[in-house]
mmCIF file of C-alpha atoms in Angstrom:
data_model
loop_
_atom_site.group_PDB
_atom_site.id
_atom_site.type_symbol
_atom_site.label_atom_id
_atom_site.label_comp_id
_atom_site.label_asym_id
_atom_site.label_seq_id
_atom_site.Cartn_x
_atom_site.Cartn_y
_atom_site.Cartn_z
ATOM 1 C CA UNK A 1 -25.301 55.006 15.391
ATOM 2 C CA UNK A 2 -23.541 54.358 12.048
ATOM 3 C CA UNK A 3 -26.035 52.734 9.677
ATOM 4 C CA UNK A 4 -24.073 50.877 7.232
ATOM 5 C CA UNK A 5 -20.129 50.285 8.792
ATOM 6 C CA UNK A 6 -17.236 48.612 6.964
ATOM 7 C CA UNK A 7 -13.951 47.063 7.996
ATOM 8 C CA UNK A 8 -10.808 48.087 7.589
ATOM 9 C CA UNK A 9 -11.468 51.517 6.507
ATOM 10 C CA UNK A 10 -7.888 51.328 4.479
ATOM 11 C CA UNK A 11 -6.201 47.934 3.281
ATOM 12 C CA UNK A 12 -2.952 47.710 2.158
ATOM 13 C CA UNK A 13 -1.518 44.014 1.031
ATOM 14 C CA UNK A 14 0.707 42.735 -1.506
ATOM 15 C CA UNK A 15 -0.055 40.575 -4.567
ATOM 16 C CA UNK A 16 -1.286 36.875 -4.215
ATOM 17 C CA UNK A 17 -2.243 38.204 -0.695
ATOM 18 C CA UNK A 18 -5.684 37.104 0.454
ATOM 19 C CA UNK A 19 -7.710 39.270 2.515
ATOM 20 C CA UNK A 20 -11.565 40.252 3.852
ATOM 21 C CA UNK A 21 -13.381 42.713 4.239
ATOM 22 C CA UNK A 22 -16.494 42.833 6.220
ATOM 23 C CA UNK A 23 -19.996 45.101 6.174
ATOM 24 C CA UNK A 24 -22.591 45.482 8.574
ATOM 25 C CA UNK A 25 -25.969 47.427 8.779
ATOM 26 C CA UNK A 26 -27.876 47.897 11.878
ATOM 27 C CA UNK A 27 -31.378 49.515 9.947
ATOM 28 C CA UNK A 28 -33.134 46.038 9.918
ATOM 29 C CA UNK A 29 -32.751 45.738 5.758
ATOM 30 C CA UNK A 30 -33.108 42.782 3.779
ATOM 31 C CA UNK A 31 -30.738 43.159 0.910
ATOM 32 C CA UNK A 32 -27.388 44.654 0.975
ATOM 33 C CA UNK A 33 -24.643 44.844 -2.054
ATOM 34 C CA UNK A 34 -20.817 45.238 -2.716
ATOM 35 C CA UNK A 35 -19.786 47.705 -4.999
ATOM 36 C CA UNK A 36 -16.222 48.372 -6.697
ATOM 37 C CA UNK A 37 -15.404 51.855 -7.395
ATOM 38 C CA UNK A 38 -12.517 52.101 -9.215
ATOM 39 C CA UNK A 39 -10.308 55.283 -9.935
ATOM 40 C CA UNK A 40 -12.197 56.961 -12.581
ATOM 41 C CA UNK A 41 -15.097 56.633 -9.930
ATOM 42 C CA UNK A 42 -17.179 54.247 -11.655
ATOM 43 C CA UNK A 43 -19.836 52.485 -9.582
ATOM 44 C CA UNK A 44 -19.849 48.447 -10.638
ATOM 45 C CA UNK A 45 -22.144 45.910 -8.596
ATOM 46 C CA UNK A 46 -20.253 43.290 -7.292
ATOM 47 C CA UNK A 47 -23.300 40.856 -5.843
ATOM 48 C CA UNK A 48 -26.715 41.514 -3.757
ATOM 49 C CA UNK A 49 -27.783 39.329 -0.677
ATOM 50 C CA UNK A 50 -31.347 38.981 -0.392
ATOM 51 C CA UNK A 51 -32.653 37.700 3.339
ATOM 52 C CA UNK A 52 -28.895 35.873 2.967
ATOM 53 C CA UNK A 53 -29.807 34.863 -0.365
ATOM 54 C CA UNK A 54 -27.579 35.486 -3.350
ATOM 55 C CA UNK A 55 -29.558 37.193 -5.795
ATOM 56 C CA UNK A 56 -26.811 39.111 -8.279
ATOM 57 C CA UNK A 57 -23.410 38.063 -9.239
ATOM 58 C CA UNK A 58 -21.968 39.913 -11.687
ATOM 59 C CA UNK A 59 -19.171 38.710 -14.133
ATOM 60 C CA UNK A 60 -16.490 38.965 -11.223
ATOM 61 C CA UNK A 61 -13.551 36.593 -11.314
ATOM 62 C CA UNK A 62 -13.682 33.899 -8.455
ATOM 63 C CA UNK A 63 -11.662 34.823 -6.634
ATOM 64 C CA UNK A 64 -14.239 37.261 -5.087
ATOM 65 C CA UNK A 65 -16.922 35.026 -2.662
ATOM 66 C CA UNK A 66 -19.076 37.089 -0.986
ATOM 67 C CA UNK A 67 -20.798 35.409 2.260
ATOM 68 C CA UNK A 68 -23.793 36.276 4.253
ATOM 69 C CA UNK A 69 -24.236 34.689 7.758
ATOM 70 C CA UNK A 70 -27.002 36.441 8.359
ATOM 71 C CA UNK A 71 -29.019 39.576 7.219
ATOM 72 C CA UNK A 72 -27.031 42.143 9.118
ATOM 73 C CA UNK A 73 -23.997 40.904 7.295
ATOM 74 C CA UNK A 74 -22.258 40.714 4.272
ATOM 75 C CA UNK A 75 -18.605 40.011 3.464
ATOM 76 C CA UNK A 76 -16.169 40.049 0.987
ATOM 77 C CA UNK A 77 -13.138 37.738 0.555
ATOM 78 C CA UNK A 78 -10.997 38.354 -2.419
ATOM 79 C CA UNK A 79 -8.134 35.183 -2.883
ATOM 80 C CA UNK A 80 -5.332 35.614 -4.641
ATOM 81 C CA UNK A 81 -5.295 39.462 -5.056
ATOM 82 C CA UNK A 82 -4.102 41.159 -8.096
ATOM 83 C CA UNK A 83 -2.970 44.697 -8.877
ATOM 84 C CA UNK A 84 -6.240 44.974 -10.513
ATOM 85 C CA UNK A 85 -8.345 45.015 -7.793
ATOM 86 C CA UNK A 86 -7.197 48.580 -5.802
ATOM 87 C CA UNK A 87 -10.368 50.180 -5.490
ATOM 88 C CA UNK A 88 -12.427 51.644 -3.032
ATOM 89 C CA UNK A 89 -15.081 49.230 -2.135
ATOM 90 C CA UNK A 90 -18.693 50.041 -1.104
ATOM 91 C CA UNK A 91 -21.066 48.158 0.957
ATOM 92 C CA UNK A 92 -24.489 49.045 1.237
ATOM 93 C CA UNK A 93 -27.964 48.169 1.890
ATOM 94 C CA UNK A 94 -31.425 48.288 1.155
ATOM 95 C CA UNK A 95 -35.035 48.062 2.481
ATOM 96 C CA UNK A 96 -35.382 44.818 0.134
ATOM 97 C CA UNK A 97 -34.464 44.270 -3.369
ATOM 98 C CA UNK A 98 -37.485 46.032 -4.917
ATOM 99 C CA UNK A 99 -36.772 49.810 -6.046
ATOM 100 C CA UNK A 100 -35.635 51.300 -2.532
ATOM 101 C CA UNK A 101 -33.018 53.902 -1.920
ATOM 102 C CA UNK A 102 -29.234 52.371 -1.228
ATOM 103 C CA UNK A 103 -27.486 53.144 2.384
ATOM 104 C CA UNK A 104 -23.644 53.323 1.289
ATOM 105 C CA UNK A 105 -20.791 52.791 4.198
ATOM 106 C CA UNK A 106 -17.520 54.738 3.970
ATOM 107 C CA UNK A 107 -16.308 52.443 1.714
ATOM 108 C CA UNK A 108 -12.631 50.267 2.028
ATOM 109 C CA UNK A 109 -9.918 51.378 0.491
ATOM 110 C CA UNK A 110 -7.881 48.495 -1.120
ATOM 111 C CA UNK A 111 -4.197 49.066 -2.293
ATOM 112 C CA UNK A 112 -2.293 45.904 -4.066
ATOM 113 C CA UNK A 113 1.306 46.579 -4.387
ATOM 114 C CA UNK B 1 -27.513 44.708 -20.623
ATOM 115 C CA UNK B 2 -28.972 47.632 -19.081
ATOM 116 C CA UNK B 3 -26.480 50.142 -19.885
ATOM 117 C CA UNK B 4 -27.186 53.920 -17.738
ATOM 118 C CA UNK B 5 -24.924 57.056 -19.580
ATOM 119 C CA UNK B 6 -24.180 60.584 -18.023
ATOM 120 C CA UNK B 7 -23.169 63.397 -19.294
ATOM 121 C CA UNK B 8 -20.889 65.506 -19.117
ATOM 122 C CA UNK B 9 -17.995 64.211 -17.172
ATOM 123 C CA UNK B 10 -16.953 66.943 -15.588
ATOM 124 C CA UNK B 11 -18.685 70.235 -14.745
ATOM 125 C CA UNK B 12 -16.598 73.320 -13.430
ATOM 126 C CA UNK B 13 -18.662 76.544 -12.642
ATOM 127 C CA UNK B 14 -18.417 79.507 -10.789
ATOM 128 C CA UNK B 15 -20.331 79.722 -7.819
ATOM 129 C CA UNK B 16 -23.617 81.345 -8.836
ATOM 130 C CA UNK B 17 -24.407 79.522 -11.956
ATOM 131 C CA UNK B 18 -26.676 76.981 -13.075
ATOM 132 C CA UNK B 19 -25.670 73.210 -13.792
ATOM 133 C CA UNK B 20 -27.114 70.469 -15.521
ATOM 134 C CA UNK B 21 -26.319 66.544 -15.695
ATOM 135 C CA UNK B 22 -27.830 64.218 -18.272
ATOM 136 C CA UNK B 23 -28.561 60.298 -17.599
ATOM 137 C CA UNK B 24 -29.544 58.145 -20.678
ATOM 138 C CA UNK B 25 -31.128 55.028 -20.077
ATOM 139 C CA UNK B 26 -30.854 52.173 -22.986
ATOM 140 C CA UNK B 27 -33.843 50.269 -21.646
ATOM 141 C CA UNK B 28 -37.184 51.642 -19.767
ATOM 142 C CA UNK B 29 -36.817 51.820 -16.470
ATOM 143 C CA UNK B 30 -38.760 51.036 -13.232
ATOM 144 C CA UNK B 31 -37.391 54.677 -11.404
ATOM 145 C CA UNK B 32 -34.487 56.691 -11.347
ATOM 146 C CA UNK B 33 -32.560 57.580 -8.375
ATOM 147 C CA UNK B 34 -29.495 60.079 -8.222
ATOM 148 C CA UNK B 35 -26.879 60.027 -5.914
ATOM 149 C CA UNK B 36 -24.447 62.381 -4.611
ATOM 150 C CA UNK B 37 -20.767 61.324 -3.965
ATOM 151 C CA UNK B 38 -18.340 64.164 -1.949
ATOM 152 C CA UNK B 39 -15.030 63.967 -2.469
ATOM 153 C CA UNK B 40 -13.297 61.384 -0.133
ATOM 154 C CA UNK B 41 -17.009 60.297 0.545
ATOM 155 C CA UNK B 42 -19.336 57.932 -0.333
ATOM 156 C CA UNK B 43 -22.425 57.781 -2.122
ATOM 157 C CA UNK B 44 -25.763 59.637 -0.672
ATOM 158 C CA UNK B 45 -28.766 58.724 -1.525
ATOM 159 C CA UNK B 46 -30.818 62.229 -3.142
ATOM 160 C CA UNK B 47 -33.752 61.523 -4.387
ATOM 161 C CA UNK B 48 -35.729 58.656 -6.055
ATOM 162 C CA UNK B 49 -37.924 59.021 -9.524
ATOM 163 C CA UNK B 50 -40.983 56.532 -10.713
ATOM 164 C CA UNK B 51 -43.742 57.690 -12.454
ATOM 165 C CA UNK B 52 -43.247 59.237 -16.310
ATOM 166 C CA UNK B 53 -42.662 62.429 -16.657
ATOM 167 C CA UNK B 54 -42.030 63.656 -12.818
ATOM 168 C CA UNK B 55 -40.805 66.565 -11.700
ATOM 169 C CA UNK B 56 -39.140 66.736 -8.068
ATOM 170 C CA UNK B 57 -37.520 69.771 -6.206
ATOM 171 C CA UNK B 58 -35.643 69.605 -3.421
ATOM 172 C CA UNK B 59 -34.368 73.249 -2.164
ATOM 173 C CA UNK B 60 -32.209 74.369 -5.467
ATOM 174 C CA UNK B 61 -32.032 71.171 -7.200
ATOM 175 C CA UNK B 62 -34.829 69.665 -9.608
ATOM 176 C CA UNK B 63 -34.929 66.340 -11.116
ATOM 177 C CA UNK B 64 -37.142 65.246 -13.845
ATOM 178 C CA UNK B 65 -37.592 61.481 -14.998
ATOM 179 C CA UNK B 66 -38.259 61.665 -18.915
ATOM 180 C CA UNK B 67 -41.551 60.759 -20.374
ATOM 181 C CA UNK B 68 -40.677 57.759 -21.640
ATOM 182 C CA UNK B 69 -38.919 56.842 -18.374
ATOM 183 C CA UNK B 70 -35.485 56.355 -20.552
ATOM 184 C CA UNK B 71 -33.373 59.473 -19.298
ATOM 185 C CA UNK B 72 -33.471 61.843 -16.354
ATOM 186 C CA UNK B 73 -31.852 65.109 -15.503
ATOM 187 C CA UNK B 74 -30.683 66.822 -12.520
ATOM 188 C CA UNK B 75 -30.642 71.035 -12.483
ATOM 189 C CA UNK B 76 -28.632 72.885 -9.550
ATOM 190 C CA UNK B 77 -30.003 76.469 -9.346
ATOM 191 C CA UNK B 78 -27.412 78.894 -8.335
ATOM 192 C CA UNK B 79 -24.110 76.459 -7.357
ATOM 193 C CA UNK B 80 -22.835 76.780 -4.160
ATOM 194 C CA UNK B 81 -19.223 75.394 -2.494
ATOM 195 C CA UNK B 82 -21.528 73.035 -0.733
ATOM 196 C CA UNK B 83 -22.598 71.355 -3.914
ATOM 197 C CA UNK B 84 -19.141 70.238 -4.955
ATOM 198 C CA UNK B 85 -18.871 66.360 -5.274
ATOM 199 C CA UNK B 86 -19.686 63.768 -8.292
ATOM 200 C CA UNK B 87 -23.327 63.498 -8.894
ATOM 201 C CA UNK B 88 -24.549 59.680 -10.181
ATOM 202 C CA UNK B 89 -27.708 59.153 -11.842
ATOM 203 C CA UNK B 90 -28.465 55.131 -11.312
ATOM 204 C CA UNK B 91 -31.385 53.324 -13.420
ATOM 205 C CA UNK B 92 -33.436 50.428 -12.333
ATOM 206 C CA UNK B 93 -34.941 48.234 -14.674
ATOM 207 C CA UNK B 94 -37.006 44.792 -14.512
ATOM 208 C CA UNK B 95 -34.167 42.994 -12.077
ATOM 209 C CA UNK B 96 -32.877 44.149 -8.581
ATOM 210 C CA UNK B 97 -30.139 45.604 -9.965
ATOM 211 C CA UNK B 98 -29.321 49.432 -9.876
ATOM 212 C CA UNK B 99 -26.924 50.169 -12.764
ATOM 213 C CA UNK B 100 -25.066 53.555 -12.355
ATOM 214 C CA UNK B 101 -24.123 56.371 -14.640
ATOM 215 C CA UNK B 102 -20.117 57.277 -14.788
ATOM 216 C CA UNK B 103 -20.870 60.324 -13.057
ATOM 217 C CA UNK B 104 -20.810 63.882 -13.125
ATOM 218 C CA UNK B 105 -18.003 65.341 -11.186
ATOM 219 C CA UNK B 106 -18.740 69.064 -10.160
ATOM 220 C CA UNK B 107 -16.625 71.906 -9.071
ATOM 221 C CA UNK B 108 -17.276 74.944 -8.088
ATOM 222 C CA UNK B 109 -15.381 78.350 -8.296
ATOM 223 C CA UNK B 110 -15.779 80.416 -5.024
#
């Protein structure tokens, strides 16, 4: 039933760790995003898949690659991590990329110790 | 860049009263959409301006989109518990991309 689901829920890792993080949406959209919402709660794109397509990258270091193998799906792998990057990390999607209403999931909690 | 501001921060009211956020827009935008954001939540889609100058009510809340499609507001009508969480205004302009406001986070006293 859940439109837009995220895994893990909660990630905890240390420093220079690498880890993923992985999004799916079962409501048959064409673009879908990753958002970092850091602890004053500000909302910062990340990247947008179009149809699989990367079609925003924002200035994020590299050591964030997103991938898409397929519509349904969009990942995030973060090398390397750094203190830094604790967030809470959205996923969500759209009908396309024209001006359509966002479908957030839960979101992913990431600690770096 | 496309750069969305809110105002204020943070709200706190007692249940009963009115509350306002503010979203200021330094380019024209295509719509408006606002977003609601419980605690421990995520983001929930409200409501979705486009044409100058709209008005839209849903229940107690009303949303305009300015005239010159540059700012936006969103009024709450007699707060309720219910309506605590962090209210984001977020601004679309000629690209895909939906740039958010910081927020607005509201509490309110029972």
């Amino acid at each position: 039933d859940t439109a837009v689901s995220q895994t893990p829920k909660y990630l905890v890792t240390q420093m220079g760790n690498d880890k993923s993080i992985k999004c799916e949406q079962n409501l048959g959209h064409d673009t879908m995003y990753w958002y970092k919402q850091d602890s004053k709660k500000f909302l910062k794109i990340m990247f947008s898949y179009n149809n699989k397509e990367l079609i925003i990258n924002e200035t994020v270091p590299n050591r964030f690659s997103p991938k898409s193998p397929d519509k349904a799906h969009l990942n995030l792998h973060i090398n390397s991590l750094e203190l830094g990057d604790s967030a809470v990390y959205f996923c969500a999607s759209s009908l396309d990329s024209n001006d359509y209403e966002q479908y957030f999931g839960p979101g992913t909690r990431l600690t770096v110790t | 860049g496309q750069q969305v501001m809110q105002i204020p921060q943070y709200q706190h009211v007692q249940e009963g009263e009115d509350f306002t956020t503010y979203c200021n827009s330094s380019t024209t935008l295509s719509n408006i959409q606002w977003y609601k954001q419980r605690p421990g939540g995520h983001p929930v889609f409200l409501i979705q301006l486009v044409k100058s100058g709209e008005v839209k009510k849903q229940k107690r809340l009303t949303f305009q989109f300015g005239e010159a499609k540059k700012n936006s507001s969103l009024h709450i009508t007699a707060t309720q518990t219910t309506d605590v969480g962090t209210y984001f205004c977020a601004g679309q302009g000629s690209n895909y991309k939906l740039t958010f406001g910081k927020g607005t986070l509201l509490t309110v006293n029972p």
